[in-house]
PDB file of C-alpha atoms in Angstrom:
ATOM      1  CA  UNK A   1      79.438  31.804 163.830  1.00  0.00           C
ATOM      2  CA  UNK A   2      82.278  31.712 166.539  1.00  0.00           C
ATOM      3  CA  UNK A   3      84.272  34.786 166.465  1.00  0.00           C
ATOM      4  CA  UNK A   4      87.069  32.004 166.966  1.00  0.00           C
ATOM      5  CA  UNK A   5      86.178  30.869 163.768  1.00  0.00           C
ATOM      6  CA  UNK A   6      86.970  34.128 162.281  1.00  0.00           C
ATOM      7  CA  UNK A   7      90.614  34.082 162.581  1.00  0.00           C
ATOM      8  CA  UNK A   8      91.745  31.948 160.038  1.00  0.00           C
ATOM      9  CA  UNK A   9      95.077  31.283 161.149  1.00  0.00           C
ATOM     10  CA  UNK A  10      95.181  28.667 163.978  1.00  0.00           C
ATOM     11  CA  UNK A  11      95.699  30.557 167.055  1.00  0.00           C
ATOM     12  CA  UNK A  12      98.892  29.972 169.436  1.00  0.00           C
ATOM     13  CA  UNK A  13      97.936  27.857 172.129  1.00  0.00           C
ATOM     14  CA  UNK A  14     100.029  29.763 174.600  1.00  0.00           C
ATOM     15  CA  UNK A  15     101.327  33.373 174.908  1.00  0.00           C
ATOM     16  CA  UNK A  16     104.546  33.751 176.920  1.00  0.00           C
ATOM     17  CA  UNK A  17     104.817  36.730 179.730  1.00  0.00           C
ATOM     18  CA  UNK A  18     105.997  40.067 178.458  1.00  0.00           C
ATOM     19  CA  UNK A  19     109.688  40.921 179.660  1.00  0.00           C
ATOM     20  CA  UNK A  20     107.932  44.149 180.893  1.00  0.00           C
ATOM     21  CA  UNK A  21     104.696  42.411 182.552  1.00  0.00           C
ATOM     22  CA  UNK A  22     105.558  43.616 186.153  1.00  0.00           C
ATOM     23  CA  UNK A  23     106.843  47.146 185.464  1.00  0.00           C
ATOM     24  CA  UNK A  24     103.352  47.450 183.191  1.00  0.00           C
ATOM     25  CA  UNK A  25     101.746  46.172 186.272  1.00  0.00           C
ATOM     26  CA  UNK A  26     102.975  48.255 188.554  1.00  0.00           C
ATOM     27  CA  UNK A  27     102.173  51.773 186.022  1.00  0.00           C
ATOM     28  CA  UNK A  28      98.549  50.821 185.621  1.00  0.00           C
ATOM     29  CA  UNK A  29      98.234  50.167 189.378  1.00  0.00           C
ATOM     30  CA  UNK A  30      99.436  53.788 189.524  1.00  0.00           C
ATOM     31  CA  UNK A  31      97.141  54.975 187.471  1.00  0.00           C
ATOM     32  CA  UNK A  32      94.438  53.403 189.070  1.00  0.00           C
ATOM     33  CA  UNK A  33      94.983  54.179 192.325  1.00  0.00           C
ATOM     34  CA  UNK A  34      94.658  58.170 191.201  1.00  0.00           C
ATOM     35  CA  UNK A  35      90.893  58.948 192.635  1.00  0.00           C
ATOM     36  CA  UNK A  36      90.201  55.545 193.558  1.00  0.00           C
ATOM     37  CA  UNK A  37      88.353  54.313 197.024  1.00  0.00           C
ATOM     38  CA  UNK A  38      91.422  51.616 197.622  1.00  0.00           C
ATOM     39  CA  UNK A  39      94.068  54.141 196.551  1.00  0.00           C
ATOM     40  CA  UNK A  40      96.601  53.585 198.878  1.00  0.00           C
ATOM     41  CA  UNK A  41      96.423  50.121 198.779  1.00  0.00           C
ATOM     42  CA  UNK A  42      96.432  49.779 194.553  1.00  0.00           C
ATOM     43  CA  UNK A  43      99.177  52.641 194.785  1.00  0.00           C
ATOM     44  CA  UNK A  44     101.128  49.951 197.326  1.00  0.00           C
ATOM     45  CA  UNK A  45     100.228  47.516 195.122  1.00  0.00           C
ATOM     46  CA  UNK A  46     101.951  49.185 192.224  1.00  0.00           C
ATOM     47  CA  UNK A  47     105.193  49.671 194.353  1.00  0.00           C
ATOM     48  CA  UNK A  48     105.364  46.086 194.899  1.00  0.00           C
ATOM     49  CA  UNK A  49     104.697  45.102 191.361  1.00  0.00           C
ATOM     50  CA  UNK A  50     107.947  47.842 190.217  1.00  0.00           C
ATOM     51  CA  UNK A  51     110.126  45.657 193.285  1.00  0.00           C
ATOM     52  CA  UNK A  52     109.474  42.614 191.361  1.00  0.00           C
ATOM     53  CA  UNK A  53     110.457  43.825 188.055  1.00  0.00           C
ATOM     54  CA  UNK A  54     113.596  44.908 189.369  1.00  0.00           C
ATOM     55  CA  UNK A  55     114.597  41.649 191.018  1.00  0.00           C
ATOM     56  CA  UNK A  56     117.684  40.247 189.995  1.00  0.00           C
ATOM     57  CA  UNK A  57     118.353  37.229 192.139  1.00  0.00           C
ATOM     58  CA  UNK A  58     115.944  35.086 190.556  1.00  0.00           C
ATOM     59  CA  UNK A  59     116.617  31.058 190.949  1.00  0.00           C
ATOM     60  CA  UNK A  60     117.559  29.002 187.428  1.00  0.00           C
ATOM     61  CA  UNK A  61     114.948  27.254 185.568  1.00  0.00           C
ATOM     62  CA  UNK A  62     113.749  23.443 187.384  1.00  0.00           C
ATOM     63  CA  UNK A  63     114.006  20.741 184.902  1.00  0.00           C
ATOM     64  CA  UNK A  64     111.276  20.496 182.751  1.00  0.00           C
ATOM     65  CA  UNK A  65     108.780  17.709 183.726  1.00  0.00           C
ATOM     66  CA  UNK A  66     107.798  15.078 181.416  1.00  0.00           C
ATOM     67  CA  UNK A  67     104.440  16.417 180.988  1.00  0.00           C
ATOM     68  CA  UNK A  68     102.689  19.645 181.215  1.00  0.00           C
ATOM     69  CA  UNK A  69     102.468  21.558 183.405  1.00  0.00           C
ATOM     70  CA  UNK A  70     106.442  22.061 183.241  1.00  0.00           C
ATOM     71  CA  UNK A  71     106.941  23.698 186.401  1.00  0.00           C
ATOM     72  CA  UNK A  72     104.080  22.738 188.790  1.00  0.00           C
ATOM     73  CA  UNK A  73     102.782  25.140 190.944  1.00  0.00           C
ATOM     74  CA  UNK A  74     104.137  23.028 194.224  1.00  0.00           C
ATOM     75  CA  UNK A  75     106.507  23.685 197.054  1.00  0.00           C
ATOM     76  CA  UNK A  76     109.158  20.844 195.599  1.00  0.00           C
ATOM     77  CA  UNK A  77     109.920  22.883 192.481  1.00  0.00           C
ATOM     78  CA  UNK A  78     111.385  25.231 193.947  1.00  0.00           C
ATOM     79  CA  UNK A  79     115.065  25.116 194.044  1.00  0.00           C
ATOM     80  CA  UNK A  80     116.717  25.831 197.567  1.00  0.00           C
ATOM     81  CA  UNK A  81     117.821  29.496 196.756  1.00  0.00           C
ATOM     82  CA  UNK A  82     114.646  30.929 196.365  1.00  0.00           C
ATOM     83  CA  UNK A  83     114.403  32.875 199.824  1.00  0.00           C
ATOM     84  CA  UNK A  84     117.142  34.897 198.097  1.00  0.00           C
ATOM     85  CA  UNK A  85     114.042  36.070 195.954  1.00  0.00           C
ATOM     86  CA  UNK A  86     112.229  37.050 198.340  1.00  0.00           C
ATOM     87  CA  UNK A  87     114.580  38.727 200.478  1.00  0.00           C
ATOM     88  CA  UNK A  88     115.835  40.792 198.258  1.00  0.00           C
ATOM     89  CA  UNK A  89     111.830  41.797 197.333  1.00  0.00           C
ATOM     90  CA  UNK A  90     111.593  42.724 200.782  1.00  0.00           C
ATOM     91  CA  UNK A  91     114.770  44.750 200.666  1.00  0.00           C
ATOM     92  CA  UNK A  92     113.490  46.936 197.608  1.00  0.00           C
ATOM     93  CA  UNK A  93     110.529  47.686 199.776  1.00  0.00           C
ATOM     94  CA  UNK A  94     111.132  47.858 203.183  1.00  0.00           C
ATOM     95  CA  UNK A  95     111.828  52.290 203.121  1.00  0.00           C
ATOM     96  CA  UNK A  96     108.751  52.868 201.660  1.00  0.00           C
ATOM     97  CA  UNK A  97     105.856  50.315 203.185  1.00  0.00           C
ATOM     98  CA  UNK A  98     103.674  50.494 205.071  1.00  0.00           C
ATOM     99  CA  UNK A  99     104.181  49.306 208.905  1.00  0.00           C
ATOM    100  CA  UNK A 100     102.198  45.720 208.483  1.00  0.00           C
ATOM    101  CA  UNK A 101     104.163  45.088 205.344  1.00  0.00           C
ATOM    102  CA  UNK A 102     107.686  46.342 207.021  1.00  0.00           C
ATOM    103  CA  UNK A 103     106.703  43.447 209.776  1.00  0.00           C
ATOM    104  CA  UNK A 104     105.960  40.861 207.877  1.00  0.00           C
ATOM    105  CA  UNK A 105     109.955  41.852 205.542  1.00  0.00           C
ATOM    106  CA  UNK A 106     111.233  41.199 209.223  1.00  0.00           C
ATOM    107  CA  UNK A 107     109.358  38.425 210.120  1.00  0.00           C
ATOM    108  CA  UNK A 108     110.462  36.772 206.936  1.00  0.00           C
ATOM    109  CA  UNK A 109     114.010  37.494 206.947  1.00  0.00           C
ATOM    110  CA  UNK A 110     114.336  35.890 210.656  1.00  0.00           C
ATOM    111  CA  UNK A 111     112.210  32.799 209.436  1.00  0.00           C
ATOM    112  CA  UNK A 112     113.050  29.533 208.992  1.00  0.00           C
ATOM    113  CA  UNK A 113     113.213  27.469 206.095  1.00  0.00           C
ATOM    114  CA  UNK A 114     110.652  25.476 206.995  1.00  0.00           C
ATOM    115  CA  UNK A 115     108.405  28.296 207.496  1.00  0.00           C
ATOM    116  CA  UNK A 116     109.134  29.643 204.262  1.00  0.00           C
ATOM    117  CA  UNK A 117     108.586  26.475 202.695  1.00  0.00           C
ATOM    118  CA  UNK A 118     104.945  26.011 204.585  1.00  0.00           C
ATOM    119  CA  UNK A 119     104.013  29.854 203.170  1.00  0.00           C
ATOM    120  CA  UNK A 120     105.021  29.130 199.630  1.00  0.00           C
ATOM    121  CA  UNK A 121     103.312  25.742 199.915  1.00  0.00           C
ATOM    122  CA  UNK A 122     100.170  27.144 200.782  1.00  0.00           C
ATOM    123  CA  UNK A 123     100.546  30.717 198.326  1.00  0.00           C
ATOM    124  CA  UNK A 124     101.345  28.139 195.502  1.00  0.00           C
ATOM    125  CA  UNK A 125      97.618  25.920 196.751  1.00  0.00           C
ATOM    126  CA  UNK A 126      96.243  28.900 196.574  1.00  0.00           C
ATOM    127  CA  UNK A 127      97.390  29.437 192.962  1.00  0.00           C
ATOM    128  CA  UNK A 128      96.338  26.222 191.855  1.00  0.00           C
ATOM    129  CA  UNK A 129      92.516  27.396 193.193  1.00  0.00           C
ATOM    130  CA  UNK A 130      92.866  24.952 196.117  1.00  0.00           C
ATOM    131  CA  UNK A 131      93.640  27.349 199.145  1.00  0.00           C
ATOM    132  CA  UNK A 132      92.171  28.519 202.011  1.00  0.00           C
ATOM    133  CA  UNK A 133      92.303  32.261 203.174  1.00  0.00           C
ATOM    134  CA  UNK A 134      94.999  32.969 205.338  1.00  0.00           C
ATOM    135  CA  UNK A 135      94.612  33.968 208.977  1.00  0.00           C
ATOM    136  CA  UNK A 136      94.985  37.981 209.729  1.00  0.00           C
ATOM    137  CA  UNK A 137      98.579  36.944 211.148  1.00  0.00           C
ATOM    138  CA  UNK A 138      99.950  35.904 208.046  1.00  0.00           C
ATOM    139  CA  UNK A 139      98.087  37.884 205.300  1.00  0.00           C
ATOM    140  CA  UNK A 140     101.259  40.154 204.694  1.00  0.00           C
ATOM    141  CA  UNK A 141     103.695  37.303 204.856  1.00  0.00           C
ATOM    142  CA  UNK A 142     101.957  35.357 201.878  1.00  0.00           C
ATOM    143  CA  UNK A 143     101.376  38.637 200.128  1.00  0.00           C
ATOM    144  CA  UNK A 144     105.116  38.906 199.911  1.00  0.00           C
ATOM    145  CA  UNK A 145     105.478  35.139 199.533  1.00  0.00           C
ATOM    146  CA  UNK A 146     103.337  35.449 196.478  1.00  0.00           C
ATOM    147  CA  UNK A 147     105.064  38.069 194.690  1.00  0.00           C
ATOM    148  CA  UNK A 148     108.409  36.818 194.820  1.00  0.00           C
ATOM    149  CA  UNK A 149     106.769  33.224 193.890  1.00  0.00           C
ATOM    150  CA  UNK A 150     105.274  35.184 190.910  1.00  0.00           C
ATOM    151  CA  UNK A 151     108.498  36.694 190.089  1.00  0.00           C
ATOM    152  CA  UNK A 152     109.987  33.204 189.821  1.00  0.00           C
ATOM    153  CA  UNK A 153     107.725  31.541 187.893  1.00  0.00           C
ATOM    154  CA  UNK A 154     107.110  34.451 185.518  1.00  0.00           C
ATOM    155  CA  UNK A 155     111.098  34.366 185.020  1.00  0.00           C
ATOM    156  CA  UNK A 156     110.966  30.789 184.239  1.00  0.00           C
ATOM    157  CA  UNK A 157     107.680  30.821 181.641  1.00  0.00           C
ATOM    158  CA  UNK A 158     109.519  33.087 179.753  1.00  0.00           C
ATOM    159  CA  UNK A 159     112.627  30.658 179.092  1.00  0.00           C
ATOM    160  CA  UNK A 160     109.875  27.537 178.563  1.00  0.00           C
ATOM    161  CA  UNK A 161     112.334  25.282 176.498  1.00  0.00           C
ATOM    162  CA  UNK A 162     109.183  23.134 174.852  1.00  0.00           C
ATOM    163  CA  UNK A 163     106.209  23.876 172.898  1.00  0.00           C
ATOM    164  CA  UNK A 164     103.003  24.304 175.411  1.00  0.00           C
ATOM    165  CA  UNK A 165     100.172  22.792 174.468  1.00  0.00           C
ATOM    166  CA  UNK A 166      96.720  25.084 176.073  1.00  0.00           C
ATOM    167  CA  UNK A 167      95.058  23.018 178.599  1.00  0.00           C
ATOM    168  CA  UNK A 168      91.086  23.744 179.684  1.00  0.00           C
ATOM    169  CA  UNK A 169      90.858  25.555 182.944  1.00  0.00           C
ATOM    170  CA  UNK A 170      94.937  25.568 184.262  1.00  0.00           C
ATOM    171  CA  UNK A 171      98.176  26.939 183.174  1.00  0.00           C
ATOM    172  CA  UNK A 172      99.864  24.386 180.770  1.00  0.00           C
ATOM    173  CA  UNK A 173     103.844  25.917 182.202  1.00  0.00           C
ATOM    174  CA  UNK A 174     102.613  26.223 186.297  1.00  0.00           C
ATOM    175  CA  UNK A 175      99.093  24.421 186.768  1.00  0.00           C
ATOM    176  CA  UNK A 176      97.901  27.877 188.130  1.00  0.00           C
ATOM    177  CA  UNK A 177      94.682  28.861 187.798  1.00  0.00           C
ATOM    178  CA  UNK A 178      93.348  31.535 185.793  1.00  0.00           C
ATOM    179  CA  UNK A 179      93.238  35.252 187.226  1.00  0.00           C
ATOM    180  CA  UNK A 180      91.262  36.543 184.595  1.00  0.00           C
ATOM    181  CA  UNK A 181      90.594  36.323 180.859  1.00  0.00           C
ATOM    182  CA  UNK A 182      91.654  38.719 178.671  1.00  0.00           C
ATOM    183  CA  UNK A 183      90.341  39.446 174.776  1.00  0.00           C
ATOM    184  CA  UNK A 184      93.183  40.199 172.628  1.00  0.00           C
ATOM    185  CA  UNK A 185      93.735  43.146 170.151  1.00  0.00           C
ATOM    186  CA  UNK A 186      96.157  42.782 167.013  1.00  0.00           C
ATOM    187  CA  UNK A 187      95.755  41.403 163.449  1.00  0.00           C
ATOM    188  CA  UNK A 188      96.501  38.091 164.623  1.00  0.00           C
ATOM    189  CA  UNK A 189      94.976  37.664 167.718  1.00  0.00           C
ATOM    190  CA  UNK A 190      92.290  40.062 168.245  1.00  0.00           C
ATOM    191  CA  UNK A 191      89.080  38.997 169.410  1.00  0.00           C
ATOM    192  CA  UNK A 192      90.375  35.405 170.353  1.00  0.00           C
ATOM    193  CA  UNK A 193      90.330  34.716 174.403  1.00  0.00           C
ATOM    194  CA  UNK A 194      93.662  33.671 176.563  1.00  0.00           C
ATOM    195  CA  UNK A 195      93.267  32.983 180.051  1.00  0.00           C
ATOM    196  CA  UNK A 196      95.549  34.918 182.000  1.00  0.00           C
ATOM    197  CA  UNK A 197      98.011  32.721 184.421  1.00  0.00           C
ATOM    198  CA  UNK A 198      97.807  34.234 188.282  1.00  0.00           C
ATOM    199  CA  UNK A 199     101.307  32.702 188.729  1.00  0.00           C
ATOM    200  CA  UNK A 200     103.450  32.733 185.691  1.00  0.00           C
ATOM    201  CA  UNK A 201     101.520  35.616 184.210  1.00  0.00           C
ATOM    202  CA  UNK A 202     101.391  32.846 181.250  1.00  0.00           C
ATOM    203  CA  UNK A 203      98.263  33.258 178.453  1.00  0.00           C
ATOM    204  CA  UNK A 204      96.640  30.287 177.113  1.00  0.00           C
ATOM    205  CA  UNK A 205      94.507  29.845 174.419  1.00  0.00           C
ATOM    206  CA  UNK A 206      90.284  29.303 175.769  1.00  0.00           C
ATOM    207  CA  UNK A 207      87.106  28.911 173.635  1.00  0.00           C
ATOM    208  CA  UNK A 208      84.889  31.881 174.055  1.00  0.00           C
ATOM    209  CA  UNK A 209      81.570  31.366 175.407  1.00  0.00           C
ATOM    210  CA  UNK A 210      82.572  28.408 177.094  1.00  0.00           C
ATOM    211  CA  UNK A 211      83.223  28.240 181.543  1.00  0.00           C
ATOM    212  CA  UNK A 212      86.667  28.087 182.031  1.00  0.00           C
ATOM    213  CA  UNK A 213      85.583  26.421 185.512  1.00  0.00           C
ATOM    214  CA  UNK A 214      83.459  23.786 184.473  1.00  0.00           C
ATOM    215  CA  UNK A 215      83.872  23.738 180.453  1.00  0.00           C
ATOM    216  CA  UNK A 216      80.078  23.788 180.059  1.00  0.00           C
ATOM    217  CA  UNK A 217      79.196  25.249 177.087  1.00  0.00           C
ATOM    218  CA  UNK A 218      75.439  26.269 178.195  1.00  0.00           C
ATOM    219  CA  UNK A 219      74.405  29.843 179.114  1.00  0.00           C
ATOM    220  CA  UNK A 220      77.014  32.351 179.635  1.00  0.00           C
ATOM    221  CA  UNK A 221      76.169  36.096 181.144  1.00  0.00           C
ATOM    222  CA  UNK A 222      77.987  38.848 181.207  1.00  0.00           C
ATOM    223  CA  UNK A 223      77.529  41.421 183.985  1.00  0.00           C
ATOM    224  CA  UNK A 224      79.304  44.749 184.270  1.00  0.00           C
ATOM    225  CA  UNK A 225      78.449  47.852 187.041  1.00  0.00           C
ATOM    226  CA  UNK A 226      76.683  50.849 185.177  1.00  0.00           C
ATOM    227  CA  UNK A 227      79.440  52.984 186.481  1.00  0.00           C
ATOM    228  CA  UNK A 228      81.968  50.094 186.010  1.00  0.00           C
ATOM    229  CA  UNK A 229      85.497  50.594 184.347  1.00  0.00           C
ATOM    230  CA  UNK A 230      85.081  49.870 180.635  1.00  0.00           C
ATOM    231  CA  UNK A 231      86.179  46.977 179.095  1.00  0.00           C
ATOM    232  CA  UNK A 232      85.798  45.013 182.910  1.00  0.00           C
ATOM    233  CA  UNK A 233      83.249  42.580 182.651  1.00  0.00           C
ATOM    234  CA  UNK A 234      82.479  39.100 184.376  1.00  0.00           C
ATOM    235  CA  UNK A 235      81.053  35.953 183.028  1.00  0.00           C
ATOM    236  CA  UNK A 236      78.852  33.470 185.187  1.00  0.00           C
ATOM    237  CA  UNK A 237      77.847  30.236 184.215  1.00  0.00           C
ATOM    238  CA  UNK A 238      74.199  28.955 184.391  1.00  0.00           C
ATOM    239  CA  UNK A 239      75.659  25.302 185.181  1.00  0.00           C
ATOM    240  CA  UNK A 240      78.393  25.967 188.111  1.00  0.00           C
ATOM    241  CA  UNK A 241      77.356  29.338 189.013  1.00  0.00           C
ATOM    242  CA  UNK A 242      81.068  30.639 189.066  1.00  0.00           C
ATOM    243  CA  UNK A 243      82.191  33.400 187.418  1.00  0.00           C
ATOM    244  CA  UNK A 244      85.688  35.053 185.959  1.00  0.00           C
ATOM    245  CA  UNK A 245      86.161  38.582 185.006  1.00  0.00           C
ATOM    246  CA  UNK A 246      87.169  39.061 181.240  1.00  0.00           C
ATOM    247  CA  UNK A 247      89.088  41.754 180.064  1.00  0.00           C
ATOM    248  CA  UNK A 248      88.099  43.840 176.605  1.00  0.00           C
ATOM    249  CA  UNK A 249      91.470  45.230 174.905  1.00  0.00           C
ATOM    250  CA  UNK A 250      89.683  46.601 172.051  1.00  0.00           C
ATOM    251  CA  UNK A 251      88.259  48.995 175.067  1.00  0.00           C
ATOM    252  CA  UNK A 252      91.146  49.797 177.268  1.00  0.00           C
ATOM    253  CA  UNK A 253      94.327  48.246 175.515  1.00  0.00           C
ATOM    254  CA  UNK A 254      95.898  49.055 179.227  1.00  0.00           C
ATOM    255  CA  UNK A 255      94.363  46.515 181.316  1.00  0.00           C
ATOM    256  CA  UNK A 256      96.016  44.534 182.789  1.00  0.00           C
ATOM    257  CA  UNK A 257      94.689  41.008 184.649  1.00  0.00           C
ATOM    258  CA  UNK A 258      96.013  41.696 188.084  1.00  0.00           C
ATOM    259  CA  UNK A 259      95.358  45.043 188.949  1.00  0.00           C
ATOM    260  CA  UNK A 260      92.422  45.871 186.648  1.00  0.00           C
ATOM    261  CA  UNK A 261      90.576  42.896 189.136  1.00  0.00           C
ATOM    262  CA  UNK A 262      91.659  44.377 192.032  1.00  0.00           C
ATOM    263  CA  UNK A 263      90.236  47.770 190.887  1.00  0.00           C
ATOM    264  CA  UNK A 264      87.332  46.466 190.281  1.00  0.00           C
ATOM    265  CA  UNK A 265      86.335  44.630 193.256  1.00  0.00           C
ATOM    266  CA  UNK A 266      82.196  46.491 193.567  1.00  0.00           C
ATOM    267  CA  UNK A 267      82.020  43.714 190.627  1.00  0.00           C
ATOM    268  CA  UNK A 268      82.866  41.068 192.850  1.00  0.00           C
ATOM    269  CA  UNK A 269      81.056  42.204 195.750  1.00  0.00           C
ATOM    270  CA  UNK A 270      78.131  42.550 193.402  1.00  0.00           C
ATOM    271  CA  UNK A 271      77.930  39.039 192.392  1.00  0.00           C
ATOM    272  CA  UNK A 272      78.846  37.674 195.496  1.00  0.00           C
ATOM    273  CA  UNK A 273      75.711  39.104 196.619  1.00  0.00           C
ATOM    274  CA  UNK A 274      74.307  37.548 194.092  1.00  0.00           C
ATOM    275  CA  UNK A 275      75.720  34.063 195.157  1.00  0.00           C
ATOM    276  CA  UNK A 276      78.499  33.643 192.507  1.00  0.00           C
ATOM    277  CA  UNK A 277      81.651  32.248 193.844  1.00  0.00           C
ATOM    278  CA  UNK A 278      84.429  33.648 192.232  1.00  0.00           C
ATOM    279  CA  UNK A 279      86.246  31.062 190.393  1.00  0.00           C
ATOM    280  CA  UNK A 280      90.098  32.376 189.174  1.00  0.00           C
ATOM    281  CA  UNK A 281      92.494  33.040 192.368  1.00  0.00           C
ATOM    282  CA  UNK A 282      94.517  36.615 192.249  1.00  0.00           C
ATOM    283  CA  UNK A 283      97.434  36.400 194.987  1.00  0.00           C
ATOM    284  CA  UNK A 284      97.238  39.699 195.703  1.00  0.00           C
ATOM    285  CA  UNK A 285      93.345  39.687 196.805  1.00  0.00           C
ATOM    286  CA  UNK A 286      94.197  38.155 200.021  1.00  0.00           C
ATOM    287  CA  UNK A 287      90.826  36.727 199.802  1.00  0.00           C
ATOM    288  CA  UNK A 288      90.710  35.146 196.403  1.00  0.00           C
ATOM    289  CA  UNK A 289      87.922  32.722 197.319  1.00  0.00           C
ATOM    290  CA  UNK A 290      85.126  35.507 198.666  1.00  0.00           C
TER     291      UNK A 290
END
């Protein structure tokens, strides 16, 4: 029997971002980074995650669209103010970052709108699971791009005026693609499966045992390291070949999508080897398609 079937109650089809989903972020990147082989960049990582949960000039809501997904992950949602976002990200880190990240707050500030509308356009394809990877020139720009993009999205899926409705393999508020999936805890929801937004840091309701890629519902694998974190596993699929890590609460009740897949990148290297494209975009790996 599905463990879906289990839970009696019907399940919400979507979960709505915690208020404290960045400044969670950035603690467990902290704790990560303690002894890790990426340290300083996971510890980095968590300094940029605490910046965007203490932004405060965050844009107002779009209108809704007519149909899901509300917001769309596209350039032309944005409303004009939005490089206030980001500036103000870069402002919050500029003392403390490194010197390629301290560039790219300068190169930023002195850019043009255009520009920054050509960097958020392609961050926001690459959030959909459409980009490209960027060129070594502009890697730090559209890492900074993407967190202030996150920021406003995340602000915005938490004020969703509407009911969502969960949708197969994309965000039902942004159209992003999934980061990771995540197996809840709790009397209600435990043991049920929410894909975890890599925009909007939305959850929405997915079928276990079923590809979130291709929605086949034929052989499914799991595949962790032997010396793996616990509760980090992936699942491939016999019919695309893809995979997406999933995330075990009832294991580690800390982990968190973003940067418990960016500590856990042997995984992907593993299965890579192994010919497995990696199927759910993180904005933060600034390779998300490797």
């Amino acid at each position: 029997m599905s463990v879906d079937l289990l839970n009696a109650a019907e399940p919400d089809a979507t979960l709505a971002p915690d208020a404290a989903v960045f400044a969670t972020r950035a603690a467990r990147f902290t704790q990560l980074a303690n002894g890790h082989a990426l340290g300083p960049w996971l510890a980095f990582l968590g300094q940029l995650s605490l910046a965007q949960s203490q932004l405060s000039q965050l844009p107002s809501a779009p209108p809704v669209a007519a149909q899901q997904p509300v917001w769309p992950a596209e350039a032309r949602t944005l409303p004009a103010e939005w490089p206030q976002t980001l500036h103000q990200l870069g402002a919050l880190l500029s003392q403390d970052a490194p010197p390629p990240v301290r560039a790219a707050i300068e190169a930023l500030a002195s850019a043009s709108p255009a520009q920054l509308h050509a960097l958020a356009e392609q961050v926001l394809a690459d959030a959909r699971g459409q980009g490209g990877a960027p060129s070594a020139s502009d890697a730090a720009e559209r890492l900074l791009v993407a967190a202030a993009l996150q920021a406003c999205w995340t602000h915005w899926a938490r004020q969703t005026p509407i009911k969502l409705a969960a949708s197969a393999s994309h965000c039902p508020c942004c159209g992003g693609a999934p980061v990771a999936s995540v197996i809840q805890i709790g009397a209600r929801l435990g043991k049920l499966r929410y894909l975890s937004c890599t925009l909007c840091n939305t959850r929405w309701y997915a079928v276990r045992a079923r590809c979130t890629a291709c929605d086949s519902d034929g052989k499914i694998h799991y595949h962790q390291l032997e010396d793996g974190p616990a509760g980090v596993r992936a699942e491939t699929c016999d019919a695309c070949q893809s995979y997406l890590k999933i995330l075990f609460l009832e294991q580690d009740p800390a982990l968190d999508p973003v940067a418990d897949d960016l500590a856990s990148l042997a995984l992907d290297v593993a299965l890579g080897e192994a010919g497995h494209p990696r199927n759910g975009p993180n904005l933060f790996l600034l390779n998300s398609k490797a």
